[in-house]
Short mmCIF file of C-alpha atoms in Angstrom, two decimals:
data_model
loop_
_atom_site.label_atom_id
_atom_site.label_comp_id
_atom_site.label_asym_id
_atom_site.label_seq_id
_atom_site.Cartn_x
_atom_site.Cartn_y
_atom_site.Cartn_z
CA MET A 55 -49.83 -238.48 -19.44
CA GLN A 56 -51.44 -240.07 -22.52
CA ILE A 57 -52.36 -243.73 -22.78
CA GLY A 58 -53.83 -246.03 -25.39
CA ILE A 59 -56.98 -247.94 -24.50
CA ASP A 60 -58.35 -251.04 -26.23
CA PHE A 61 -61.92 -251.06 -24.91
CA GLY A 62 -62.87 -254.46 -26.25
CA THR A 63 -66.02 -256.52 -26.50
CA SER A 64 -64.47 -259.48 -24.68
CA TYR A 65 -61.34 -258.03 -23.04
CA SER A 66 -59.96 -254.56 -22.39
CA ALA A 67 -56.36 -253.37 -22.04
CA ALA A 68 -54.29 -250.19 -21.83
CA ALA A 69 -50.67 -249.22 -22.40
CA ALA A 70 -48.35 -246.21 -22.59
CA TYR A 71 -44.83 -245.36 -23.69
CA VAL A 72 -42.73 -244.32 -20.71
CA GLY A 73 -39.12 -243.27 -21.31
CA GLY A 74 -39.27 -244.72 -24.82
CA ARG A 75 -40.41 -248.12 -23.55
CA LEU A 76 -43.82 -249.73 -23.93
CA GLU A 77 -45.47 -250.29 -20.55
CA GLY A 78 -48.68 -252.27 -20.32
CA ILE A 79 -51.11 -251.28 -17.60
CA ARG A 80 -51.66 -254.09 -15.10
CA PHE A 81 -55.04 -255.00 -13.69
CA GLY A 82 -54.19 -257.03 -10.64
CA GLU A 83 -51.88 -259.74 -11.98
CA GLN A 84 -53.19 -259.49 -15.55
CA ASP A 85 -52.30 -257.33 -18.54
CA GLN A 86 -55.95 -257.26 -19.64
CA PHE A 87 -59.33 -257.95 -18.06
CA ARG A 88 -62.62 -259.35 -19.25
CA THR A 89 -64.96 -256.48 -20.12
CA ALA A 90 -67.51 -257.29 -17.45
CA VAL A 91 -68.71 -255.22 -14.49
CA PHE A 92 -70.58 -256.36 -11.40
CA PHE A 93 -72.33 -253.94 -9.07
CA PRO A 94 -73.03 -255.51 -5.67
CA ALA A 95 -76.48 -254.89 -4.31
CA ALA A 96 -76.76 -253.41 -0.84
CA VAL A 97 -78.37 -256.17 1.23
CA PRO A 98 -81.17 -254.66 3.33
CA ASP A 99 -81.04 -255.04 7.08
CA PRO A 100 -84.27 -256.62 8.40
CA ALA A 101 -83.85 -254.51 11.54
CA ASP A 102 -84.64 -251.43 9.41
CA PHE A 103 -88.14 -252.73 8.75
CA TYR A 104 -90.99 -251.16 10.70
CA LEU A 105 -94.77 -250.92 10.35
CA ASP A 106 -95.65 -247.47 9.12
CA ALA A 107 -99.22 -246.63 8.09
CA GLU A 108 -98.84 -247.95 4.53
CA ARG A 109 -97.28 -251.26 5.61
CA GLU A 110 -99.94 -251.66 8.34
CA ARG A 111 -102.59 -251.40 5.60
CA GLU A 112 -100.74 -254.10 3.64
CA VAL A 113 -100.81 -256.35 6.71
CA GLN A 114 -104.56 -255.79 7.19
CA ASP A 115 -105.19 -256.53 3.50
CA TYR A 116 -103.27 -259.80 3.87
CA VAL A 117 -105.26 -260.76 7.01
CA ARG A 118 -108.61 -260.01 5.31
CA SER A 119 -107.62 -262.05 2.26
CA ALA A 120 -106.42 -264.95 4.42
CA ARG A 121 -109.66 -264.96 6.44
CA ALA A 122 -111.72 -264.99 3.23
CA ASP A 123 -109.65 -267.93 1.92
CA GLN A 124 -110.13 -269.74 5.22
CA ARG A 125 -113.92 -269.25 5.12
CA SER A 126 -114.00 -270.42 1.49
CA VAL A 127 -112.09 -273.61 2.35
CA SER A 128 -114.37 -274.30 5.35
CA ALA A 129 -117.50 -273.82 3.23
CA ALA A 130 -116.19 -276.18 0.55
CA ARG A 131 -115.38 -278.84 3.15
CA GLN A 132 -118.81 -278.48 4.73
CA GLN A 133 -120.45 -278.93 1.32
CA ARG A 134 -118.46 -282.11 0.69
CA ARG A 135 -119.48 -283.45 4.12
CA ASP A 136 -123.13 -282.72 3.45
CA GLU A 137 -122.95 -284.47 0.08
CA ALA A 138 -121.20 -287.47 1.64
CA GLU A 139 -123.80 -287.74 4.41
CA GLY A 140 -126.59 -287.63 1.80
CA LEU A 141 -125.05 -290.45 -0.18
CA SER A 142 -124.54 -292.62 2.93
CA GLY A 143 -128.08 -292.21 4.21
CA GLY A 144 -127.09 -290.04 7.13
CA ASP A 145 -124.20 -292.13 8.43
CA SER A 146 -121.12 -290.18 7.43
CA GLY A 147 -118.66 -292.64 8.94
CA ASP A 148 -115.15 -291.51 7.94
CA ALA A 149 -116.47 -288.97 5.45
CA ARG A 150 -115.73 -286.13 7.82
CA GLY A 151 -112.01 -286.78 7.31
CA TYR A 152 -109.42 -284.35 8.58
CA GLU A 153 -110.66 -281.05 9.96
CA PRO A 154 -107.91 -278.36 9.66
CA VAL A 155 -107.35 -276.11 12.63
CA ALA A 156 -108.41 -272.54 11.85
CA ARG A 157 -105.61 -270.01 12.29
CA SER A 158 -106.15 -267.44 15.01
CA ASP A 159 -106.14 -263.69 14.42
CA ALA A 160 -102.67 -263.53 15.98
CA ASP A 161 -101.36 -266.22 13.61
CA LEU A 162 -102.84 -264.45 10.59
CA ARG A 163 -101.33 -261.11 11.64
CA ALA A 164 -97.90 -262.67 12.20
CA ALA A 165 -98.08 -264.26 8.75
CA GLY A 166 -99.12 -260.90 7.27
CA ILE A 167 -96.16 -259.11 8.82
CA ARG A 168 -93.78 -261.76 7.46
CA HIS A 169 -95.33 -261.36 4.00
CA VAL A 170 -95.01 -257.55 4.04
CA ARG A 171 -91.44 -257.69 5.40
CA ARG A 172 -90.41 -260.12 2.64
CA ASN A 173 -91.88 -257.86 -0.06
CA TRP A 174 -90.14 -254.85 1.49
CA MET A 175 -86.75 -256.60 1.39
CA GLU A 176 -87.23 -257.63 -2.25
CA ARG A 177 -88.07 -254.03 -3.16
CA GLN A 178 -84.95 -252.82 -1.35
CA VAL A 179 -82.80 -255.21 -3.37
CA ARG A 180 -84.37 -254.16 -6.68
CA GLU A 181 -83.93 -250.47 -5.89
CA SER A 182 -80.31 -250.96 -4.82
CA GLN A 183 -79.56 -252.67 -8.15
CA GLY A 184 -80.58 -249.57 -10.02
CA ALA A 185 -78.68 -247.18 -7.77
CA VAL A 186 -75.61 -245.31 -8.95
CA VAL A 187 -72.51 -246.69 -7.26
CA ARG A 188 -68.89 -245.59 -7.08
CA VAL A 189 -66.16 -247.28 -9.09
CA ASN A 190 -64.73 -248.58 -5.80
CA ASP A 191 -67.96 -250.54 -5.27
CA ALA A 192 -67.75 -252.33 -8.62
CA LEU A 193 -65.88 -255.51 -9.56
CA PHE A 194 -64.37 -256.12 -12.99
CA GLY A 195 -63.34 -259.00 -15.23
CA ASP A 196 -63.60 -262.64 -14.19
CA GLU A 197 -63.89 -261.48 -10.58
CA ALA A 198 -67.13 -259.71 -11.58
CA ILE A 199 -68.61 -262.87 -13.09
CA ASP A 200 -67.54 -264.99 -10.10
CA ALA A 201 -69.12 -262.49 -7.69
CA TYR A 202 -72.36 -262.44 -9.68
CA ILE A 203 -72.54 -266.23 -9.69
CA ASN A 204 -71.70 -266.57 -5.99
CA ASP A 205 -73.50 -263.51 -4.62
CA GLY A 206 -76.91 -263.85 -6.23
CA LEU A 207 -77.62 -260.17 -5.48
CA GLY A 208 -76.43 -257.41 -7.74
CA HIS A 209 -76.18 -256.59 -11.41
CA LEU A 210 -73.74 -257.92 -14.01
CA VAL A 211 -73.12 -256.44 -17.47
CA GLU A 212 -70.82 -258.22 -19.90
CA SER A 213 -69.46 -256.55 -23.05
CA PRO A 214 -71.18 -253.13 -22.83
CA LYS A 215 -69.35 -252.19 -26.05
CA SER A 216 -71.56 -254.62 -27.99
CA MET A 217 -74.65 -252.52 -27.13
CA LEU A 218 -73.33 -249.06 -28.05
CA GLY A 219 -74.42 -249.18 -31.70
CA TYR A 220 -78.01 -250.31 -31.15
CA LYS A 221 -81.14 -248.20 -30.83
CA LEU A 222 -81.55 -247.60 -27.11
CA LEU A 223 -84.42 -246.23 -25.07
CA PRO A 224 -83.39 -243.33 -22.79
CA ASN A 225 -83.13 -245.46 -19.65
CA ALA A 226 -81.14 -248.19 -21.43
CA ARG A 227 -78.81 -245.55 -22.85
CA ARG A 228 -78.16 -244.18 -19.36
CA VAL A 229 -77.40 -247.67 -18.03
CA ILE A 230 -74.95 -248.53 -20.85
CA LEU A 231 -73.25 -245.14 -20.47
CA HIS A 232 -72.96 -245.73 -16.74
CA ILE A 233 -71.32 -249.13 -17.29
CA ALA A 234 -68.93 -247.91 -20.00
CA SER A 235 -67.84 -244.97 -17.86
CA HIS A 236 -67.10 -247.35 -14.95
CA VAL A 237 -64.91 -249.51 -17.19
CA LEU A 238 -63.01 -246.49 -18.49
CA GLU A 239 -62.63 -245.03 -15.01
CA HIS A 240 -61.27 -248.37 -13.78
CA ILE A 241 -58.67 -248.20 -16.57
CA ARG A 242 -57.81 -244.55 -15.90
CA LEU A 243 -57.37 -245.03 -12.16
CA SER A 244 -55.32 -248.22 -12.66
CA ALA A 245 -53.03 -246.35 -15.08
CA THR A 246 -52.72 -243.38 -12.74
CA ARG A 247 -51.64 -245.62 -9.86
CA GLN A 248 -49.13 -247.55 -11.95
CA LEU A 249 -47.62 -244.60 -13.82
CA GLY A 250 -47.52 -242.31 -10.80
CA ALA A 251 -49.01 -239.38 -12.70
CA PRO A 252 -52.56 -238.21 -13.44
CA VAL A 253 -53.92 -239.77 -16.64
CA ARG A 254 -56.32 -237.41 -18.39
CA THR A 255 -55.77 -238.08 -22.13
CA ALA A 256 -56.32 -241.25 -24.14
CA ILE A 257 -56.39 -242.69 -27.64
CA LEU A 258 -59.26 -245.19 -27.82
CA GLY A 259 -59.43 -247.99 -30.34
CA ARG A 260 -62.61 -248.33 -32.33
CA PRO A 261 -63.81 -250.93 -34.85
CA VAL A 262 -64.25 -249.87 -38.45
CA GLU A 263 -67.92 -250.77 -38.02
CA PHE A 264 -69.67 -251.22 -34.66
CA LYS A 265 -72.22 -253.97 -34.10
CA SER A 266 -75.48 -252.27 -34.97
CA ALA A 267 -78.84 -252.58 -36.65
CA MET A 268 -78.65 -248.92 -37.72
CA GLY A 269 -75.64 -248.95 -40.05
CA ALA A 270 -73.54 -245.79 -40.10
CA GLN A 271 -75.92 -244.13 -37.64
CA GLY A 272 -75.17 -246.87 -35.10
CA THR A 273 -71.42 -246.29 -35.42
CA ALA A 274 -71.88 -242.54 -34.97
CA GLN A 275 -74.01 -243.16 -31.86
CA ALA A 276 -71.42 -245.56 -30.43
CA LEU A 277 -68.63 -243.00 -30.83
CA GLU A 278 -70.79 -240.30 -29.26
CA MET A 279 -71.56 -242.53 -26.28
CA LEU A 280 -67.91 -243.58 -25.85
CA THR A 281 -66.90 -239.91 -25.86
CA GLU A 282 -69.48 -239.10 -23.20
CA ALA A 283 -68.47 -242.14 -21.12
CA ALA A 284 -64.78 -241.19 -21.30
CA GLN A 285 -65.55 -237.65 -20.15
CA SER A 286 -67.61 -239.01 -17.26
CA ALA A 287 -64.66 -241.27 -16.39
CA GLY A 288 -62.37 -238.26 -15.95
CA PHE A 289 -60.66 -238.03 -19.34
CA GLU A 290 -60.30 -234.43 -20.49
CA GLN A 291 -59.17 -235.22 -24.04
CA ILE A 292 -59.70 -238.29 -26.17
CA ALA A 293 -59.27 -239.33 -29.80
CA PHE A 294 -60.21 -242.46 -31.72
CA LEU A 295 -58.13 -244.68 -33.97
CA ASP A 296 -59.39 -247.61 -36.06
CA GLU A 297 -58.26 -250.82 -34.40
CA PRO A 298 -56.61 -252.29 -37.54
CA ALA A 299 -54.79 -248.99 -38.02
CA ALA A 300 -53.54 -249.28 -34.45
CA ALA A 301 -52.34 -252.83 -35.13
CA ALA A 302 -50.59 -251.51 -38.27
CA MET A 303 -48.78 -248.89 -36.16
CA HIS A 304 -47.61 -251.65 -33.82
CA TYR A 305 -46.35 -253.78 -36.73
CA HIS A 306 -44.74 -250.69 -38.29
CA THR A 307 -42.41 -250.26 -35.30
CA GLN A 308 -41.05 -253.79 -35.80
CA LEU A 309 -39.96 -253.43 -39.44
CA ILE A 310 -36.78 -251.97 -40.88
CA VAL A 311 -37.63 -252.71 -44.52
CA PRO A 312 -40.88 -251.13 -45.73
CA GLU A 313 -43.66 -253.32 -47.06
CA ARG A 314 -47.37 -253.26 -47.81
CA SER A 315 -49.23 -255.41 -45.34
CA LEU A 316 -52.78 -256.60 -44.87
CA ILE A 317 -53.70 -256.16 -41.19
CA VAL A 318 -56.39 -258.59 -40.03
CA ASP A 319 -57.71 -258.01 -36.50
CA VAL A 320 -60.20 -260.69 -35.38
CA GLY A 321 -61.62 -259.60 -32.03
CA GLY A 322 -64.41 -260.69 -29.75
CA GLY A 323 -67.13 -258.54 -31.26
CA THR A 324 -65.80 -257.30 -34.61
CA THR A 325 -63.34 -258.21 -37.34
CA ASP A 326 -61.38 -255.39 -38.96
CA VAL A 327 -59.01 -255.29 -41.91
CA ALA A 328 -56.62 -252.57 -43.07
CA PHE A 329 -54.21 -252.35 -46.00
CA ALA A 330 -51.18 -250.33 -44.96
CA GLU A 331 -47.67 -249.27 -45.84
CA VAL A 332 -45.55 -250.15 -42.82
CA GLY A 333 -41.88 -250.17 -41.83
CA GLY A 334 -38.90 -248.14 -43.00
CA ASP A 335 -38.12 -244.58 -42.03
CA ALA A 336 -41.68 -243.23 -42.03
CA ALA A 337 -42.86 -241.85 -38.71
CA ALA A 338 -46.09 -243.84 -38.87
CA ALA A 339 -47.91 -246.47 -40.88
CA ARG A 340 -49.85 -245.18 -43.88
CA ILE A 341 -53.36 -246.63 -44.08
CA LEU A 342 -54.47 -247.22 -47.67
CA GLY A 343 -57.90 -248.66 -46.88
CA SER A 344 -59.96 -250.27 -44.15
CA TRP A 345 -62.92 -252.67 -43.96
CA GLY A 346 -65.06 -254.01 -41.13
CA LEU A 347 -67.27 -256.96 -40.21
CA PRO A 348 -69.48 -256.66 -37.09
CA ARG A 349 -68.85 -260.29 -36.13
CA GLY A 350 -66.22 -261.91 -33.96
CA GLY A 351 -65.39 -264.53 -31.38
CA THR A 352 -68.48 -263.96 -29.24
CA ASP A 353 -70.67 -264.87 -32.22
CA ILE A 354 -68.80 -268.17 -32.50
CA ASP A 355 -69.34 -268.78 -28.77
CA ILE A 356 -73.08 -268.33 -29.23
CA GLU A 357 -73.19 -270.71 -32.19
CA LEU A 358 -71.18 -273.33 -30.30
CA SER A 359 -73.56 -273.07 -27.36
CA LEU A 360 -76.53 -273.51 -29.69
CA ALA A 361 -74.97 -276.49 -31.45
CA ALA A 362 -73.49 -278.39 -28.49
CA PHE A 363 -75.34 -277.35 -25.32
CA MET A 364 -78.85 -276.22 -26.21
CA PRO A 365 -80.09 -279.61 -27.50
CA LEU A 366 -79.75 -280.73 -23.86
CA PHE A 367 -82.22 -277.96 -22.96
CA GLY A 368 -84.74 -278.91 -25.64
CA ARG A 369 -83.52 -277.10 -28.75
CA GLY A 370 -85.26 -278.85 -31.62
CA HIS A 371 -88.34 -279.80 -29.57
CA HIS A 372 -91.44 -278.43 -31.29
CA LEU A 373 -93.02 -277.23 -28.02
CA ILE A 374 -90.17 -274.86 -27.11
CA PRO A 375 -89.70 -271.76 -29.32
CA VAL A 376 -86.31 -271.79 -31.02
CA HIS A 377 -85.53 -268.13 -30.26
CA HIS A 378 -85.49 -268.87 -26.50
CA PHE A 379 -82.17 -270.69 -26.91
CA ARG A 380 -80.44 -267.81 -28.70
CA GLU A 381 -81.66 -265.48 -25.95
CA ALA A 382 -80.12 -267.78 -23.33
CA ALA A 383 -76.81 -267.99 -25.22
CA SER A 384 -76.53 -264.22 -25.79
CA VAL A 385 -74.99 -263.24 -22.45
CA HIS A 386 -73.63 -260.03 -23.98
CA SER A 387 -77.15 -258.71 -24.61
CA PRO A 388 -79.00 -257.64 -21.43
CA PRO A 389 -82.35 -257.31 -23.28
CA GLN A 390 -82.15 -260.89 -24.58
CA GLN A 391 -81.10 -262.18 -21.17
CA LYS A 392 -84.08 -260.41 -19.62
CA GLU A 393 -86.41 -261.95 -22.22
CA PHE A 394 -85.06 -265.43 -21.49
CA ARG A 395 -85.45 -265.11 -17.74
CA GLY A 396 -89.05 -264.00 -18.19
CA HIS A 397 -90.19 -267.21 -19.91
CA ASN A 398 -92.32 -269.74 -18.01
CA TYR A 399 -91.10 -273.33 -18.35
CA ARG A 400 -93.24 -274.98 -15.67
CA ASP A 401 -95.28 -276.79 -18.33
CA ALA A 402 -92.41 -277.47 -20.73
CA PRO A 403 -91.68 -281.14 -21.54
CA GLN A 404 -89.27 -282.82 -19.16
CA PRO A 405 -86.38 -283.00 -18.57
CA PHE A 406 -86.07 -279.79 -20.59
CA GLY A 407 -88.39 -277.68 -18.43
CA ALA A 408 -86.37 -278.31 -15.25
CA ARG A 409 -83.10 -277.67 -17.07
CA LEU A 410 -84.33 -274.40 -18.57
CA GLN A 411 -85.53 -273.27 -15.14
CA ALA A 412 -82.05 -274.08 -13.77
CA LEU A 413 -80.51 -272.09 -16.62
CA GLN A 414 -82.65 -269.10 -15.60
CA ARG A 415 -80.99 -269.03 -12.17
CA THR A 416 -78.57 -266.20 -11.45
CA GLY A 417 -75.22 -266.74 -13.17
CA SER A 418 -76.13 -269.94 -15.01
CA THR A 419 -76.07 -268.44 -18.51
CA SER A 420 -72.69 -266.83 -17.73
CA LEU A 421 -71.32 -270.19 -16.59
CA LEU A 422 -72.60 -271.85 -19.75
CA ASN A 423 -71.03 -269.14 -21.90
CA ARG A 424 -67.70 -269.63 -20.12
CA GLU A 425 -67.84 -273.30 -21.04
CA ALA A 426 -68.64 -272.44 -24.67
CA GLU A 427 -65.66 -270.09 -24.83
CA ARG A 428 -63.41 -272.69 -23.20
CA MET A 429 -64.59 -275.41 -25.61
CA LYS A 430 -64.02 -273.13 -28.61
CA ILE A 431 -60.37 -272.90 -27.57
CA ALA A 432 -60.08 -276.59 -26.64
CA LEU A 433 -61.50 -277.82 -29.96
CA GLY A 434 -58.80 -275.86 -31.74
CA GLN A 435 -56.27 -278.21 -30.12
CA MET A 436 -58.07 -281.56 -29.80
CA ALA A 437 -60.73 -283.57 -31.56
CA SER A 438 -63.20 -283.91 -28.68
CA ASP A 439 -63.86 -282.92 -25.09
CA ARG A 440 -66.50 -283.24 -22.36
CA VAL A 441 -68.20 -280.55 -20.28
CA ASP A 442 -69.78 -281.22 -16.88
CA LEU A 443 -73.02 -279.31 -16.43
CA ASP A 444 -73.59 -280.20 -12.78
CA PHE A 445 -74.68 -276.61 -12.09
CA ILE A 446 -77.77 -277.45 -14.17
CA GLU A 447 -78.42 -281.06 -13.20
CA ASP A 448 -76.41 -283.70 -11.34
CA GLY A 449 -74.63 -285.94 -13.83
CA LEU A 450 -75.51 -283.85 -16.88
CA VAL A 451 -72.64 -283.75 -19.41
CA ALA A 452 -72.13 -282.49 -22.96
CA ASP A 453 -69.78 -284.33 -25.32
CA LEU A 454 -68.30 -282.05 -27.97
CA ASP A 455 -66.39 -282.94 -31.11
CA LEU A 456 -65.20 -281.32 -34.33
CA ARG A 457 -68.69 -281.44 -35.83
CA HIS A 458 -69.86 -278.98 -33.17
CA ARG A 459 -66.80 -276.78 -33.78
CA ASP A 460 -67.32 -276.72 -37.55
CA GLN A 461 -71.01 -275.93 -37.14
CA ALA A 462 -70.19 -273.06 -34.78
CA TYR A 463 -67.67 -271.53 -37.18
CA THR A 464 -69.63 -271.93 -40.42
CA ASP A 465 -71.49 -268.60 -40.48
CA PHE A 466 -68.50 -266.57 -39.29
CA LEU A 467 -66.09 -268.14 -41.78
CA ASP A 468 -68.55 -267.55 -44.63
CA ARG A 469 -68.77 -263.87 -43.69
CA LEU A 470 -65.02 -263.56 -43.18
CA GLY A 471 -64.36 -265.13 -46.59
CA ALA A 472 -66.76 -262.69 -48.26
CA LEU A 473 -65.06 -259.74 -46.52
CA LEU A 474 -61.57 -260.84 -47.55
CA ARG A 475 -62.66 -261.35 -51.16
CA ARG A 476 -64.04 -257.82 -51.19
CA VAL A 477 -60.75 -256.57 -49.74
CA ARG A 478 -58.79 -258.44 -52.39
CA THR A 479 -60.89 -256.85 -55.13
CA ASP A 480 -60.68 -253.35 -53.62
CA ILE A 481 -56.91 -253.26 -53.15
CA ASP A 482 -56.21 -254.85 -56.57
CA ALA A 483 -52.70 -255.64 -55.36
CA VAL A 484 -50.72 -258.43 -53.79
CA PRO A 485 -49.72 -257.61 -50.19
CA ASP A 486 -46.19 -258.44 -49.06
CA SER A 487 -47.48 -259.85 -45.77
CA ILE A 488 -50.52 -260.50 -43.64
CA PHE A 489 -50.32 -259.37 -40.02
CA LEU A 490 -52.82 -261.31 -37.93
CA THR A 491 -53.89 -260.14 -34.48
CA GLY A 492 -56.90 -260.13 -32.12
CA GLY A 493 -57.98 -262.67 -29.53
CA SER A 494 -59.85 -264.88 -32.00
CA SER A 495 -56.92 -264.95 -34.43
CA ARG A 496 -55.50 -267.88 -32.42
CA ALA A 497 -58.09 -270.22 -33.96
CA PRO A 498 -56.57 -272.50 -36.64
CA LEU A 499 -59.79 -272.35 -38.72
CA ILE A 500 -59.54 -268.57 -38.93
CA ARG A 501 -55.86 -268.65 -39.92
CA GLU A 502 -56.66 -271.24 -42.58
CA ALA A 503 -59.52 -269.10 -43.92
CA VAL A 504 -57.26 -266.05 -44.27
CA ALA A 505 -54.56 -268.12 -45.98
CA ARG A 506 -57.14 -269.54 -48.42
CA GLU A 507 -58.15 -266.09 -49.64
CA PHE A 508 -54.54 -264.88 -49.92
CA PRO A 509 -52.57 -268.02 -50.85
CA GLY A 510 -48.80 -267.87 -50.72
CA ILE A 511 -48.65 -264.59 -48.77
CA ARG A 512 -46.32 -264.57 -45.78
CA MET A 513 -48.38 -264.57 -42.57
CA VAL A 514 -47.04 -262.82 -39.48
CA ILE A 515 -48.70 -263.84 -36.22
CA GLY A 516 -48.86 -260.85 -33.91
CA ASP A 517 -49.67 -260.74 -30.20
CA ALA A 518 -53.28 -261.92 -30.19
CA SER A 519 -54.22 -259.96 -27.08
CA LEU A 520 -52.04 -256.86 -27.11
CA GLY A 521 -51.33 -256.06 -30.77
CA VAL A 522 -53.98 -253.33 -30.97
CA VAL A 523 -53.30 -251.71 -27.60
CA SER A 524 -49.55 -251.55 -28.37
CA GLY A 525 -50.32 -249.55 -31.51
CA LEU A 526 -52.67 -247.30 -29.56
CA ALA A 527 -49.84 -246.61 -27.13
CA VAL A 528 -47.64 -245.65 -30.11
CA ALA A 529 -50.32 -243.22 -31.24
CA ALA A 530 -50.65 -241.83 -27.72
CA GLN A 531 -46.90 -241.14 -27.73
CA GLN A 532 -46.90 -239.45 -31.14
CA TRP A 533 -50.13 -237.49 -31.11
CA GLN A 534 -50.57 -234.23 -29.26
CA LEU A 535 -54.19 -233.80 -28.23
#
């Protein structure tokens, strides 16, 4: 059984043709799921703690250090008493003040054992977060984010696809591969259960150009890693198809009269364009050219967060480095999230320091990103809205309006316009239609931008979420791997 898989930056989906009919793979009650994975940490049992020789040494070290601190405090108090008595001519009066009760050896040992036990439990949690777990232990989609926010223990990775094209150290590469293979195994097992037959072959969608700082080398690395992840997930044969080409195949099946169409796929992480001959009696769409932009809806989410939310956390204040706010907003980048959580805001100006510390708490950046994504959608339908940020500070709210929306879209629309002008020059032809798909294609500003570059061309609005995966399912039906 062959299936098509849209392994997306923001959302993932799968589909197959069964008996000549398109069948989308269901993930619970949904036909797609957010590309996020949560691995629960195994909570250590305090009953498993015992004092071996090494931990006994740690207890003794704590007791010795506590005794030294106690002697130091007593000596300092005695010196202050002596100085006070000297100034008062020998009558100390109330200068003796409060004399703390020295802790006994038993008290110090009990405190030492508590200290060592606490450190042991924290180490157990950290080690469990790095352990390899089974797919049955993982949670996916919005359920993964909810569990991460509510649990407080475990490890969440959002949008592993966005990291595939970047230069990775060996350990980081292993982690990203591990996550990607879990996502693909989740898809394969879900399809196997639904279709009632083993799923071992897949056509995977791929952007024309992956997000990367390494250019073509980054795209080659991403494809290599996706291949390895798919094999680890149990797929015996895979092939790749450009995502706009997949969308063209989907549109092709809907047309009786042939035409030349510009396929514009605006996804979460990338934007892809293809010029294709579609429709008629041909067995498949004919791709005449393709172009890619490694930007998408998640980049708009980040910019909206920076414009509307981060001023409440001190963005613009000269004492807080500006790059800290982009790190906080970039929930799809584990390295940037780690950098943000490592900053010390105890001495930052208030109220910003307290708010940034609250944003460093487990799940807070994910919650803020959810609100940015929700506001991006809302501001496409209304002129203003309000967001409650009670998870940061009681009574804290953010008021958003079209100025924030326009600021968030500016960079992306500039890049999209430049891409479409290059496409228009390269094809040197007038397309019969524009087929628009991808999750971010719902945004009115994006539709208007496409129409501006190709005025008067008939625009066909495809299924924003499932246009690509439907075409991948067509390819899975036609291709023999």
